CSV table of C-alpha atoms in Angstrom, one decimal:
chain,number,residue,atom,x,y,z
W,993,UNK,CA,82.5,31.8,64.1
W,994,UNK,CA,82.1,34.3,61.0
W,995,UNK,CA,83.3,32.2,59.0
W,996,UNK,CA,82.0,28.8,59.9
W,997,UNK,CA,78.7,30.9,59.2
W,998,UNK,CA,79.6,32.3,55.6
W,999,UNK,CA,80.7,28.2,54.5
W,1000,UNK,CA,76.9,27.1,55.7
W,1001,UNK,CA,75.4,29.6,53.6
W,1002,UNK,CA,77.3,28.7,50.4
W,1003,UNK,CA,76.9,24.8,51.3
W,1004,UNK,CA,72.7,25.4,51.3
W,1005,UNK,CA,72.9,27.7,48.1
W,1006,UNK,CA,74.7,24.8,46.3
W,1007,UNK,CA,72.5,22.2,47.8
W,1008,UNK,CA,69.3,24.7,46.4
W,1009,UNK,CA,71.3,24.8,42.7
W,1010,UNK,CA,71.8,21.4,42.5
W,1011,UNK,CA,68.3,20.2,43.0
W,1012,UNK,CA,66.9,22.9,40.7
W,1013,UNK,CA,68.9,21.6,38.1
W,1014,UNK,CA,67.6,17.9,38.6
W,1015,UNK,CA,64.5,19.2,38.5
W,1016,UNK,CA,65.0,21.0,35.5
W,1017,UNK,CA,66.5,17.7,33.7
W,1018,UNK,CA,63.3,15.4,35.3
W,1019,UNK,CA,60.7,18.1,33.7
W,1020,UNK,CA,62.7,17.9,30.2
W,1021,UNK,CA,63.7,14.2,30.3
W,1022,UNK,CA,60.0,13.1,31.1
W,1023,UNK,CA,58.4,15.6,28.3
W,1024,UNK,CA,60.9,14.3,25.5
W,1025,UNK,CA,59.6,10.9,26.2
W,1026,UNK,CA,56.2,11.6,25.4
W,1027,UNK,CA,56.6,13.3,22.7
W,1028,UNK,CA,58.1,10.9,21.7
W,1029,UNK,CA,55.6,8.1,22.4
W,1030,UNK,CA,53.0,10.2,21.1
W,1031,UNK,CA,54.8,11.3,17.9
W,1032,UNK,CA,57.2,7.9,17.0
W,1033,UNK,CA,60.4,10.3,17.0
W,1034,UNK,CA,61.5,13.7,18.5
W,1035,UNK,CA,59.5,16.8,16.9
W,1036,UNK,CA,60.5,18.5,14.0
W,1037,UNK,CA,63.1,21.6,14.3
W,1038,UNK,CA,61.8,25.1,14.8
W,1039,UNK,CA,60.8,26.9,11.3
W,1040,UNK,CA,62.3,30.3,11.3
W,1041,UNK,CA,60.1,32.8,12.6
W,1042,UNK,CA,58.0,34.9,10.1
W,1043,UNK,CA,58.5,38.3,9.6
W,1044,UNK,CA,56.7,40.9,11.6
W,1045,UNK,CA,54.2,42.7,9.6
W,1046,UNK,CA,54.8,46.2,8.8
W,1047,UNK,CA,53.6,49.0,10.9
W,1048,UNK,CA,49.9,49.3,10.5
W,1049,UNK,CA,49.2,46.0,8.7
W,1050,UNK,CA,45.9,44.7,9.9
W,1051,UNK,CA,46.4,40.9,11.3
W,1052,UNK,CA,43.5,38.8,11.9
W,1053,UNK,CA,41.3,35.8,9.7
W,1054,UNK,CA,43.2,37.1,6.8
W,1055,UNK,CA,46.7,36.1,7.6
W,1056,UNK,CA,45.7,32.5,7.9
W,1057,UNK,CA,47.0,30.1,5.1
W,1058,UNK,CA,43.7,28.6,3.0
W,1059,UNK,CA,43.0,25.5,3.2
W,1060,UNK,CA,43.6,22.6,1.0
W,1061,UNK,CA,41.8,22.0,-2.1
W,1062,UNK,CA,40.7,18.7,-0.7
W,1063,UNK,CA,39.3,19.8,2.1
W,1064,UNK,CA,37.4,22.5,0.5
W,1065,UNK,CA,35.8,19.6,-2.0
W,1066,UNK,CA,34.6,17.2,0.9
W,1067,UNK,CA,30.9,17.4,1.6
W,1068,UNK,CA,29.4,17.9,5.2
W,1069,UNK,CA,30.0,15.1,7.5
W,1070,UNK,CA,33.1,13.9,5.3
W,1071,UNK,CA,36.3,12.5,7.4
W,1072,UNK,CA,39.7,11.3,5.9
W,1073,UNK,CA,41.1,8.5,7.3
W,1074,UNK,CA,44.7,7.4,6.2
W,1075,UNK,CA,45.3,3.8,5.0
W,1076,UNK,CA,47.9,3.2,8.0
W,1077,UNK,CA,44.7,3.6,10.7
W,1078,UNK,CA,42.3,2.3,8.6
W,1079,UNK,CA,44.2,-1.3,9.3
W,1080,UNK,CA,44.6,0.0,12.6
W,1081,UNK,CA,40.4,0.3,13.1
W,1082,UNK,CA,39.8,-2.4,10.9
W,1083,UNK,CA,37.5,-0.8,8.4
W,1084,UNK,CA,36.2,-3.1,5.2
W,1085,UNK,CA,34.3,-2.2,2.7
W,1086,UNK,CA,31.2,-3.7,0.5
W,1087,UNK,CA,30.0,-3.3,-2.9
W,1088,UNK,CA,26.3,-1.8,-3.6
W,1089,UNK,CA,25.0,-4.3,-5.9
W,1090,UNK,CA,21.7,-5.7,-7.6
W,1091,UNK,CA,21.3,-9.1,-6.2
W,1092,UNK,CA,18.4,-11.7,-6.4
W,1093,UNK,CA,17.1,-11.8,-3.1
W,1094,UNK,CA,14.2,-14.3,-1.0
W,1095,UNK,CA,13.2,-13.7,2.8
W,1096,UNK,CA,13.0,-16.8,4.6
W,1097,UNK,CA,10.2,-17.4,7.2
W,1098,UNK,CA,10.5,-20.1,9.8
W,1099,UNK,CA,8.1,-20.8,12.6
W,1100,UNK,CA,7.4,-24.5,14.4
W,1101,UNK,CA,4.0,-25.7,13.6
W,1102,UNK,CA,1.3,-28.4,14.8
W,1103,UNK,CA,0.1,-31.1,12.5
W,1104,UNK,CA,-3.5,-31.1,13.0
W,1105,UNK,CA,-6.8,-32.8,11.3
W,1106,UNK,CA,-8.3,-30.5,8.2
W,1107,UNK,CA,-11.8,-30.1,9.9
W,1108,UNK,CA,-13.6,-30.0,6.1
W,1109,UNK,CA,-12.3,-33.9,6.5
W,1110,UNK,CA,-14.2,-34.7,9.6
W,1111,UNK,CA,-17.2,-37.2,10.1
W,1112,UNK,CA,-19.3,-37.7,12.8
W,1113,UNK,CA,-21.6,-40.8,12.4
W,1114,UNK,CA,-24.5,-40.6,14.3
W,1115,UNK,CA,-28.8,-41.5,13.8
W,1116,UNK,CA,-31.7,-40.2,13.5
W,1117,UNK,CA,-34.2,-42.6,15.7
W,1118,UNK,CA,-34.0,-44.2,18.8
W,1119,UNK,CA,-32.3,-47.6,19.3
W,1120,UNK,CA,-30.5,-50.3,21.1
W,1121,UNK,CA,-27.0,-51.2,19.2
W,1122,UNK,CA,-27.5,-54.5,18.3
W,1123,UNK,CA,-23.9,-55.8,16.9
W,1124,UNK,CA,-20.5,-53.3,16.0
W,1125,UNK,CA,-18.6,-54.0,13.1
W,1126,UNK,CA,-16.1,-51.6,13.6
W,1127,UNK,CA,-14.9,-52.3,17.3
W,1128,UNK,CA,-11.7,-50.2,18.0
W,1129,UNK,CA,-10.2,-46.9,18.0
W,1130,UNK,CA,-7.9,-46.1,15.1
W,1131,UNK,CA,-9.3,-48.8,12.2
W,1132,UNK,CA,-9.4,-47.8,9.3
W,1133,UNK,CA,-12.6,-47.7,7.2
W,1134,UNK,CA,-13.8,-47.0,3.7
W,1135,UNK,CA,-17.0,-44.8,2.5
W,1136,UNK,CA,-19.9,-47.3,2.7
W,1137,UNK,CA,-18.6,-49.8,4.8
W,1138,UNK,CA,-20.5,-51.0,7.3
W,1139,UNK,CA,-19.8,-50.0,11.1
W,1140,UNK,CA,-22.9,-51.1,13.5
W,1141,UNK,CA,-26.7,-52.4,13.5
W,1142,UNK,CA,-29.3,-50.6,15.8
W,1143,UNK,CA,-32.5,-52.6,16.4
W,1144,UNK,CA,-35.4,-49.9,16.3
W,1145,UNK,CA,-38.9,-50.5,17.3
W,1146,UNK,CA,-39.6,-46.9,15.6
W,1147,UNK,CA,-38.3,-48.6,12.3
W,1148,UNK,CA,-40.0,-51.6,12.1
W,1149,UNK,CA,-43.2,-49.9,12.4
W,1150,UNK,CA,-42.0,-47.3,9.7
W,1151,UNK,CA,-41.6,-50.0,7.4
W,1152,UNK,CA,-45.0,-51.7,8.5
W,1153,UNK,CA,-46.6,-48.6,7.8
W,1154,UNK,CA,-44.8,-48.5,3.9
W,1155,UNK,CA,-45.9,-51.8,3.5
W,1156,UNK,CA,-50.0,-51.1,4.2
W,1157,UNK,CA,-49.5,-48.1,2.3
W,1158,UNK,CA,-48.1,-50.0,-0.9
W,1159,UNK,CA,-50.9,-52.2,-0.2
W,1160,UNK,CA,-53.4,-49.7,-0.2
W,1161,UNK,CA,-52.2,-48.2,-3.7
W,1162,UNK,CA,-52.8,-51.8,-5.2
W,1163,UNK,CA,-56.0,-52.3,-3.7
W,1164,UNK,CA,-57.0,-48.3,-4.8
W,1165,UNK,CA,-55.7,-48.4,-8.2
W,1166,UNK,CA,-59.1,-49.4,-10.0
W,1167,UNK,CA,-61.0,-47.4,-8.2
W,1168,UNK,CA,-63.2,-44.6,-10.4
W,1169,UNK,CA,-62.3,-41.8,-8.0
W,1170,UNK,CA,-59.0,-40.3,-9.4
W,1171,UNK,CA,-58.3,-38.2,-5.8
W,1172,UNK,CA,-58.6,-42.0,-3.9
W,1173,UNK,CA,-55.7,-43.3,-6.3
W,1174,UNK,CA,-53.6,-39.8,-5.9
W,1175,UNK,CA,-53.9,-40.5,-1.9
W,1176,UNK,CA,-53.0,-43.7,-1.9
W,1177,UNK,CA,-49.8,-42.8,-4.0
W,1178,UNK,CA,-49.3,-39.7,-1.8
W,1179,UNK,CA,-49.3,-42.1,1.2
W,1180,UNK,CA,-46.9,-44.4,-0.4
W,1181,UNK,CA,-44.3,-41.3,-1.2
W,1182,UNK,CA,-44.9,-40.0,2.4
W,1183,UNK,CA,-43.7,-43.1,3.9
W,1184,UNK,CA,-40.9,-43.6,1.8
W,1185,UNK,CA,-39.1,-40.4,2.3
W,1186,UNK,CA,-39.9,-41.0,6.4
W,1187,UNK,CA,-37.1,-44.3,5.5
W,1188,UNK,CA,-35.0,-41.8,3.2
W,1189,UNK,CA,-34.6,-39.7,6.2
W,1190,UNK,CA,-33.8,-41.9,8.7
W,1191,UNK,CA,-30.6,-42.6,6.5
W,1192,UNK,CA,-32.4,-45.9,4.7
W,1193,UNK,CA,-30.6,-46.5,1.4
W,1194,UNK,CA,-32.9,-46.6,-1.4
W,1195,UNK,CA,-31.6,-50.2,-2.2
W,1196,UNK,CA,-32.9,-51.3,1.6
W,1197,UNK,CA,-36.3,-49.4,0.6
W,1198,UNK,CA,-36.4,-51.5,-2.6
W,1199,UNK,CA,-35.5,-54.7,-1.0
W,1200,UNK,CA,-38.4,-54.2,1.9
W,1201,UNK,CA,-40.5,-53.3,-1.2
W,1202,UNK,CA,-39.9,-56.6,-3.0
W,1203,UNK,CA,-39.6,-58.5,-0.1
W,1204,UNK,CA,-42.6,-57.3,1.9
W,1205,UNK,CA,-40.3,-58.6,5.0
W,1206,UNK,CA,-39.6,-55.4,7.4
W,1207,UNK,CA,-35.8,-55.2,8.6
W,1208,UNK,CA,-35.3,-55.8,12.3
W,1209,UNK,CA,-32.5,-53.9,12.4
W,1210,UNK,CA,-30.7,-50.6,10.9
W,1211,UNK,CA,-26.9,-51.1,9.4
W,1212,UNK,CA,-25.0,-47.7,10.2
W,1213,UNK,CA,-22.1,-47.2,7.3
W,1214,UNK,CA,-19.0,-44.8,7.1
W,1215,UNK,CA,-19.7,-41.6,4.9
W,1216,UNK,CA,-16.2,-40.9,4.5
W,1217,UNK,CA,-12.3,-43.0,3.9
W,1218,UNK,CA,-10.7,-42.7,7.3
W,1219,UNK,CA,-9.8,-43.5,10.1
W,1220,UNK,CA,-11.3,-44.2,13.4
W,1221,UNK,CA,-10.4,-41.8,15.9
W,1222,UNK,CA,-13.3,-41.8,18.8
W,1223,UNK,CA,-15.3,-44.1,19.2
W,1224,UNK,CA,-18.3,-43.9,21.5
W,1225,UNK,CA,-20.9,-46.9,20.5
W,1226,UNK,CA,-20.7,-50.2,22.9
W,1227,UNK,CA,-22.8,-53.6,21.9
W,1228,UNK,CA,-26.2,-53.0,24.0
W,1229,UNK,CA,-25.8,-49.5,24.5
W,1230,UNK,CA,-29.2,-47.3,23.8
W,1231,UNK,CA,-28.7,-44.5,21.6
W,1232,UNK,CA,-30.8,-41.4,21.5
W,1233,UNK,CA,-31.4,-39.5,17.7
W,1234,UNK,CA,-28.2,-37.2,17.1
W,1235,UNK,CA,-26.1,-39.0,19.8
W,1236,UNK,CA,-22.8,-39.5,18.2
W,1237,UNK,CA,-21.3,-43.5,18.1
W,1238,UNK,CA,-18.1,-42.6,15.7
W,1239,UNK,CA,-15.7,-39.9,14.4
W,1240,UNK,CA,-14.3,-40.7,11.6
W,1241,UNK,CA,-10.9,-38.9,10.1
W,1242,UNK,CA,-9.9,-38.4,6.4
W,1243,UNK,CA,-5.9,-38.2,7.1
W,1244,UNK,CA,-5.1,-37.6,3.2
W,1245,UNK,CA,-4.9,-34.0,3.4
W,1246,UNK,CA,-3.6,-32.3,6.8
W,1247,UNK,CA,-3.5,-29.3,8.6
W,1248,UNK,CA,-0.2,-27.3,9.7
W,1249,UNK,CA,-1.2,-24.8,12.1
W,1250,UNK,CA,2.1,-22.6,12.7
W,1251,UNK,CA,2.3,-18.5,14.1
W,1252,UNK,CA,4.5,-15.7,12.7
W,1253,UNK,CA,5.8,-12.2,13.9
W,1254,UNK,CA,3.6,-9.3,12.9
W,1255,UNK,CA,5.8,-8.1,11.2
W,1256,UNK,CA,6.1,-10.8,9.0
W,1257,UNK,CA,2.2,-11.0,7.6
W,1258,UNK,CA,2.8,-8.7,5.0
W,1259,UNK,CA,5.4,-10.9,3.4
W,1260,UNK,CA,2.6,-13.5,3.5
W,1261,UNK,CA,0.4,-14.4,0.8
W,1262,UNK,CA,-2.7,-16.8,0.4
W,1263,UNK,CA,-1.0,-19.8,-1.6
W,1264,UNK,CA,2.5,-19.0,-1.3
W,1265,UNK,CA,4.5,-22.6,-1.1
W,1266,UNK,CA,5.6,-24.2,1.9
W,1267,UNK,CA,8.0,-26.9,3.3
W,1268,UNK,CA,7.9,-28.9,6.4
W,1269,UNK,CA,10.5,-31.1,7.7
W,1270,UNK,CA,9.4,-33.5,11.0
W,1271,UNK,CA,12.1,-34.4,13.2
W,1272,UNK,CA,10.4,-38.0,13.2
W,1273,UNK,CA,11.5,-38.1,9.6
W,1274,UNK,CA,15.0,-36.6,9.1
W,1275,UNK,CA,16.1,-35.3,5.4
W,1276,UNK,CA,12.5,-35.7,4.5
W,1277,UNK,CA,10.6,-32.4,3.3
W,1278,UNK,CA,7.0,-32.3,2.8
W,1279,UNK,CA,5.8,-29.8,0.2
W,1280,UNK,CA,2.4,-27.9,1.0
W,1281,UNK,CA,1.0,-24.1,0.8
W,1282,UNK,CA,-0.5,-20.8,2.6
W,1283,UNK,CA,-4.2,-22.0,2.9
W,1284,UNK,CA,-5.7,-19.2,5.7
W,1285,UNK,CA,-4.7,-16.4,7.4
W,1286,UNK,CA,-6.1,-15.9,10.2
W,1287,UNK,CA,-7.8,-12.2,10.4
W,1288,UNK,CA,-6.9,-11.8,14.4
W,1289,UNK,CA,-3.4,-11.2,16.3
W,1290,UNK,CA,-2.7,-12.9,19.8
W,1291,UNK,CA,-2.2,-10.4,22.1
W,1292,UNK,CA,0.6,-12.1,24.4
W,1293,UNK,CA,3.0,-13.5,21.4
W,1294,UNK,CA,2.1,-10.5,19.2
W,1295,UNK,CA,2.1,-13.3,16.6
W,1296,UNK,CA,-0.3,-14.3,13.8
W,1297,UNK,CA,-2.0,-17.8,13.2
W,1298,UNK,CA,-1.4,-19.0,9.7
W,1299,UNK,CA,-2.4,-22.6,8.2
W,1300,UNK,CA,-0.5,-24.5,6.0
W,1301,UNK,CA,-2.3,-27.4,3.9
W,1302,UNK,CA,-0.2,-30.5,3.4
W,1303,UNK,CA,-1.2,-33.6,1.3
W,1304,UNK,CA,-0.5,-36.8,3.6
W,1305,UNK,CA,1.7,-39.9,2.8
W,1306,UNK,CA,-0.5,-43.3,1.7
W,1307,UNK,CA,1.2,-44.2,5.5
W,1308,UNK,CA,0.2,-41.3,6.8
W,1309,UNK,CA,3.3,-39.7,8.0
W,1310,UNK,CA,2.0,-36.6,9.0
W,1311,UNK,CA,0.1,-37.4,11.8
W,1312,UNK,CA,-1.8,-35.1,13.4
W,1313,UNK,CA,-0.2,-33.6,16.9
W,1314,UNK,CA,3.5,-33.5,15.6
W,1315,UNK,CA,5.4,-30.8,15.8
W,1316,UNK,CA,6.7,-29.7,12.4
W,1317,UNK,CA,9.3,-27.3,11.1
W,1318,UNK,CA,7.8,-24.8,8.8
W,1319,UNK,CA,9.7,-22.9,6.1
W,1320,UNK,CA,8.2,-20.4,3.8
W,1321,UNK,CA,10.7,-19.0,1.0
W,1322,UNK,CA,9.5,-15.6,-0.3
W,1323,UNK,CA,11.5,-14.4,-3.7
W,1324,UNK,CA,12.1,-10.9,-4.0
W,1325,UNK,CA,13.4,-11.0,-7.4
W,1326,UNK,CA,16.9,-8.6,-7.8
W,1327,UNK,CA,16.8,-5.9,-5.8
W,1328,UNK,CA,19.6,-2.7,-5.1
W,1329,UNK,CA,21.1,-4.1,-1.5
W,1330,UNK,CA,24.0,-3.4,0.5
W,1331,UNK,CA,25.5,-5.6,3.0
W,1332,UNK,CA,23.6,-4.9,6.4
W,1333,UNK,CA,26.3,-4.4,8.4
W,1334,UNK,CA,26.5,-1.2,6.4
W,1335,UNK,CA,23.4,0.1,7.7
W,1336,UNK,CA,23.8,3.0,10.6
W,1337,UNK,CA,19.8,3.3,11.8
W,1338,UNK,CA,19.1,5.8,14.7
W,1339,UNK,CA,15.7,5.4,14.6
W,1340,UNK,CA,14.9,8.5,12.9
W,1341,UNK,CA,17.0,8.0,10.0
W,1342,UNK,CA,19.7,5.5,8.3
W,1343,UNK,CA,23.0,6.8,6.4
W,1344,UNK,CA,26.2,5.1,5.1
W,1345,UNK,CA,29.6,6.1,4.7
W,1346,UNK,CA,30.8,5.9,1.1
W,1347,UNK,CA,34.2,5.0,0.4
W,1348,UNK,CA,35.0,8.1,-1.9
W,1349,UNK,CA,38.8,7.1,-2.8
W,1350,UNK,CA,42.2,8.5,-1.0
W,1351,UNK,CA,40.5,7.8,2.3
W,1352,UNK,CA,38.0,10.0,2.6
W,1353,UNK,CA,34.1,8.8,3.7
W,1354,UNK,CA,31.3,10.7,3.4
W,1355,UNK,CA,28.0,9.8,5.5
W,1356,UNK,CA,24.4,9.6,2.8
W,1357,UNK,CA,20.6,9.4,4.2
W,1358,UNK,CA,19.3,6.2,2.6
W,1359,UNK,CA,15.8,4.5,2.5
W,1360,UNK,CA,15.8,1.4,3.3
W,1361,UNK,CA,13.3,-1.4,2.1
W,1362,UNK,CA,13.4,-5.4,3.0
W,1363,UNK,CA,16.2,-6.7,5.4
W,1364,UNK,CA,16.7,-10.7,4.3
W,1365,UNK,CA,19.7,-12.9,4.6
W,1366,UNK,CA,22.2,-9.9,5.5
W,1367,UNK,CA,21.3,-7.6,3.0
W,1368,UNK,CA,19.2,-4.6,2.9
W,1369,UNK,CA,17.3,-3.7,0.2
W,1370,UNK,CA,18.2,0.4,-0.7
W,1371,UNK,CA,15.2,2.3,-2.3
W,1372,UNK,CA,16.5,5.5,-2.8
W,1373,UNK,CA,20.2,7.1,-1.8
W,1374,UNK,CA,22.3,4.5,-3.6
W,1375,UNK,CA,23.9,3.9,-6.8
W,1376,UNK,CA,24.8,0.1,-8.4
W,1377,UNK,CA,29.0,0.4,-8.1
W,1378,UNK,CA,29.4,2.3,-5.1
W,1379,UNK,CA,31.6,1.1,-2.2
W,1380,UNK,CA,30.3,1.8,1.4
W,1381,UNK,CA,32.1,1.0,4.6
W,1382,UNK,CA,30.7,-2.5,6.8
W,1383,UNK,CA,33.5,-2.9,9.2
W,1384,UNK,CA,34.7,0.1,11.8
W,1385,UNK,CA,31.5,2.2,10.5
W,1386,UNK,CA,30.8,3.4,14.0
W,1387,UNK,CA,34.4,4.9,14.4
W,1388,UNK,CA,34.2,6.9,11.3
W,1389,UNK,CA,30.8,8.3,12.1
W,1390,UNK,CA,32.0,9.4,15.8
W,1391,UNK,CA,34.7,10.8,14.2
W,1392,UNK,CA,32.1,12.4,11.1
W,1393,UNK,CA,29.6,14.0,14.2
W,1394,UNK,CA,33.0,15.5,16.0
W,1395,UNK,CA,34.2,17.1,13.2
W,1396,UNK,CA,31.0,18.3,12.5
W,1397,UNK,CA,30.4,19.9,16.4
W,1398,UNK,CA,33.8,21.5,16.2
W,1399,UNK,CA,33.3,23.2,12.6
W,1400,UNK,CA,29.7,24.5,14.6
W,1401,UNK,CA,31.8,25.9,17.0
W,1402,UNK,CA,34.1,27.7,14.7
W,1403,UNK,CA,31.2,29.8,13.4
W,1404,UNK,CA,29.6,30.8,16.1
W,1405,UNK,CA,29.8,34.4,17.0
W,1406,UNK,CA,32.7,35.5,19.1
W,1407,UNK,CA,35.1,32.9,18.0
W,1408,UNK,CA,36.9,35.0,15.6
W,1409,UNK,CA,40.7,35.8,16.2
W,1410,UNK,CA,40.8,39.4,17.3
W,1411,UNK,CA,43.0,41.1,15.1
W,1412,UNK,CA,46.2,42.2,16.7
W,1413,UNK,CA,47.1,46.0,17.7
């Protein structure tokens, strides 16, 4: 019984050594491999141990190997990054340069009518339209043609009451009294500018003059070359003075009524040129300028209103209510610029990281000016020649700020190795 008891014991013991010493292989086995995932190979042997110091040598910051000469020369901020993880990040590089430069404005514009171009044809006495010569929307007319006659009970007796007075200055000619001839001639002048302003051409006035046969009826031309595009007078129709009958359009010259981003006015300039392509009329660009700015900003868009003159086609392409692509080119001449890619803006400032050779980047405030076509234009912080870093930028200044908090740390108070006693 004894000894059945003394064989369990020594069974359990080697059941307890065993399994310790799988345990111990697991813990080593599974730590080689990550060291050696982590490091590509097994780690380097054990350098001999160092010397201890003699008795009552002071160790502390002093024993501590200095650092390397290229790490004392990098500036604040600085990281080196070896050539094998730069592939790995994919970091590129781009050249600070001087490069002719032009900032591109586009914006979709309305054609509209150029309102110094407009005519409204209208009279000045009361009437009954009598006949139209002009009879549809859209025709086109020429200045002095003729577009209605208004009969006008008011104008016959106007030019009834010129005729008696042009009688009246014949009959009062040879009289002795001087003021009786300069009334008569008064009269004469005061009914003949009554016609002139009632639109009467001084060749009708002449004519009724030679004729002594008063008009029935008052012809109504065009003041302007045009086009018809309202048209309010009907055969019959009784017209009151100032009612308009026609509006007449001059379509030579044309209105482009477009809107642009606040920040964009500045960049704008009263007769900068302009293009304008139609979708009506593919590959076909019209060529026109800045005419107006408009002085006000709408509130919802945040947008300005700017107007764009065009001169028309003799077919008048540009017809008024098409939309219209609007370009404006703006030449900045050659400016310092950097890809924009390169740009790092917080908000409260902007740096780079220059490519300083053997892999080390160090990070530089810059001001920047313009932003056009992927480049931005650098004002001060930059020199023509330099390289700066486009591609992977964001890794190296993570990597810039860390480096940075930990070298903080290392100066605080209290972190100093305590020397040994």
């Amino acid at each position: 019984m004894r000894n059945n008891t003394h064989q369990g014991k020594w069974v359990i013991a080697w059941v307890v050594l065993v399994a310790a010493s799988a345990g111990v292989f697991f813990v080593w086995y599974a730590g080689g491999t990550r060291l050696r995932e982590r490091g590509g190979g097994l780690p380097p042997p054990r350098q001999p141990m160092a010397q201890a110091p003699a008795k009552g040598e002071h160790v502390g910051r002093e024993a501590l190997p200095p650092p390397a000469a290229s790490e004392m020369q990098m500036a604040p901020g600085a990281v080196m990054v070896s050539s094998e993880r730069q592939q790995l990040i994919g970091l590129k590089t781009g050249l600070v340069e001087y490069r002719s430069i032009e900032r591109t404005i586009r914006t979709v514009g309305v054609v509209e009518f150029d309102e110094r171009r407009l005519a409204d044809v209208n009279i000045k006495i009361e009437g009954w339209i009598e006949s139209l010569l002009v009879n549809f929307t859209g025709e086109a007319v020429k200045k002095g043609q003729p577009l209605l006659t208004i009969y006008s009970p008011d104008l016959v007796s106007t030019q009834e009451e010129h005729l008696q007075a042009l009688r009246a200055r014949e009959t009062l000619a040879k009289s002795r009294f001087a003021d009786i001839v300069s009334g008569a001639e008064t009269l004469v002048n005061a009914s003949r500018r009554r016609l002139q302003y009632w639109d009467i051409s001084d060749e009708d006035i002449a004519t009724l003059e030679r004729t002594g046969t008063p008009r029935k009826s008052l012809t109504i031309y065009s003041p302007i070359d045009g086009v018809v595009i309202e048209k309010m007078a009907v055969r019959g129709k009784k017209v009151m003075p100032g009612e308009s009958l026609y509006k007449v359009a001059d379509l030579s010259n044309v209105w482009v009524q477009g809107e642009i981003y606040e920040y964009e006015v500045p960049a704008v300039k009263l007769g900068q040129a302009a293009s304008v392509t139609l979708a009506s009329y593919p590959g076909e660009l019209f060529r026109g300028k800045v005419s107006y700015i408009y002085p006000v900003l709408t509130e919802k868009t945040r947008t300005v209103k700017v107007r764009f003159e065009f001169s028309n086609t003799k077919d008048w392409k540009l017809k008024p209510q098409m939309y219209a692509n609007v370009e404006l080119k703006i030449p900045f001449g050659k400016r310092l610029v950097v890809p924009d890619e390169a740009l790092m803006d917080s908000g409260t400032r902007q740096l780079v990281f220059i490519d300083k050779g053997q892999g080390t980047f160090e990070p530089r405030d810059v001001k920047v000016g313009a932003r056009v076509e992927g480049y931005a234009e650098i004002l001060t912080g930059l020199s023509a020649g330099e390289r700066v870093v486009t591609s992977a930028n964001f890794l190296i200044d993570s990597e810039s700020q860390l480096k940075a908090a930990v070298g903080g740390m290392g100066g605080m108070s209290g972190m100093e190795m305590a020397p040994k006693k």
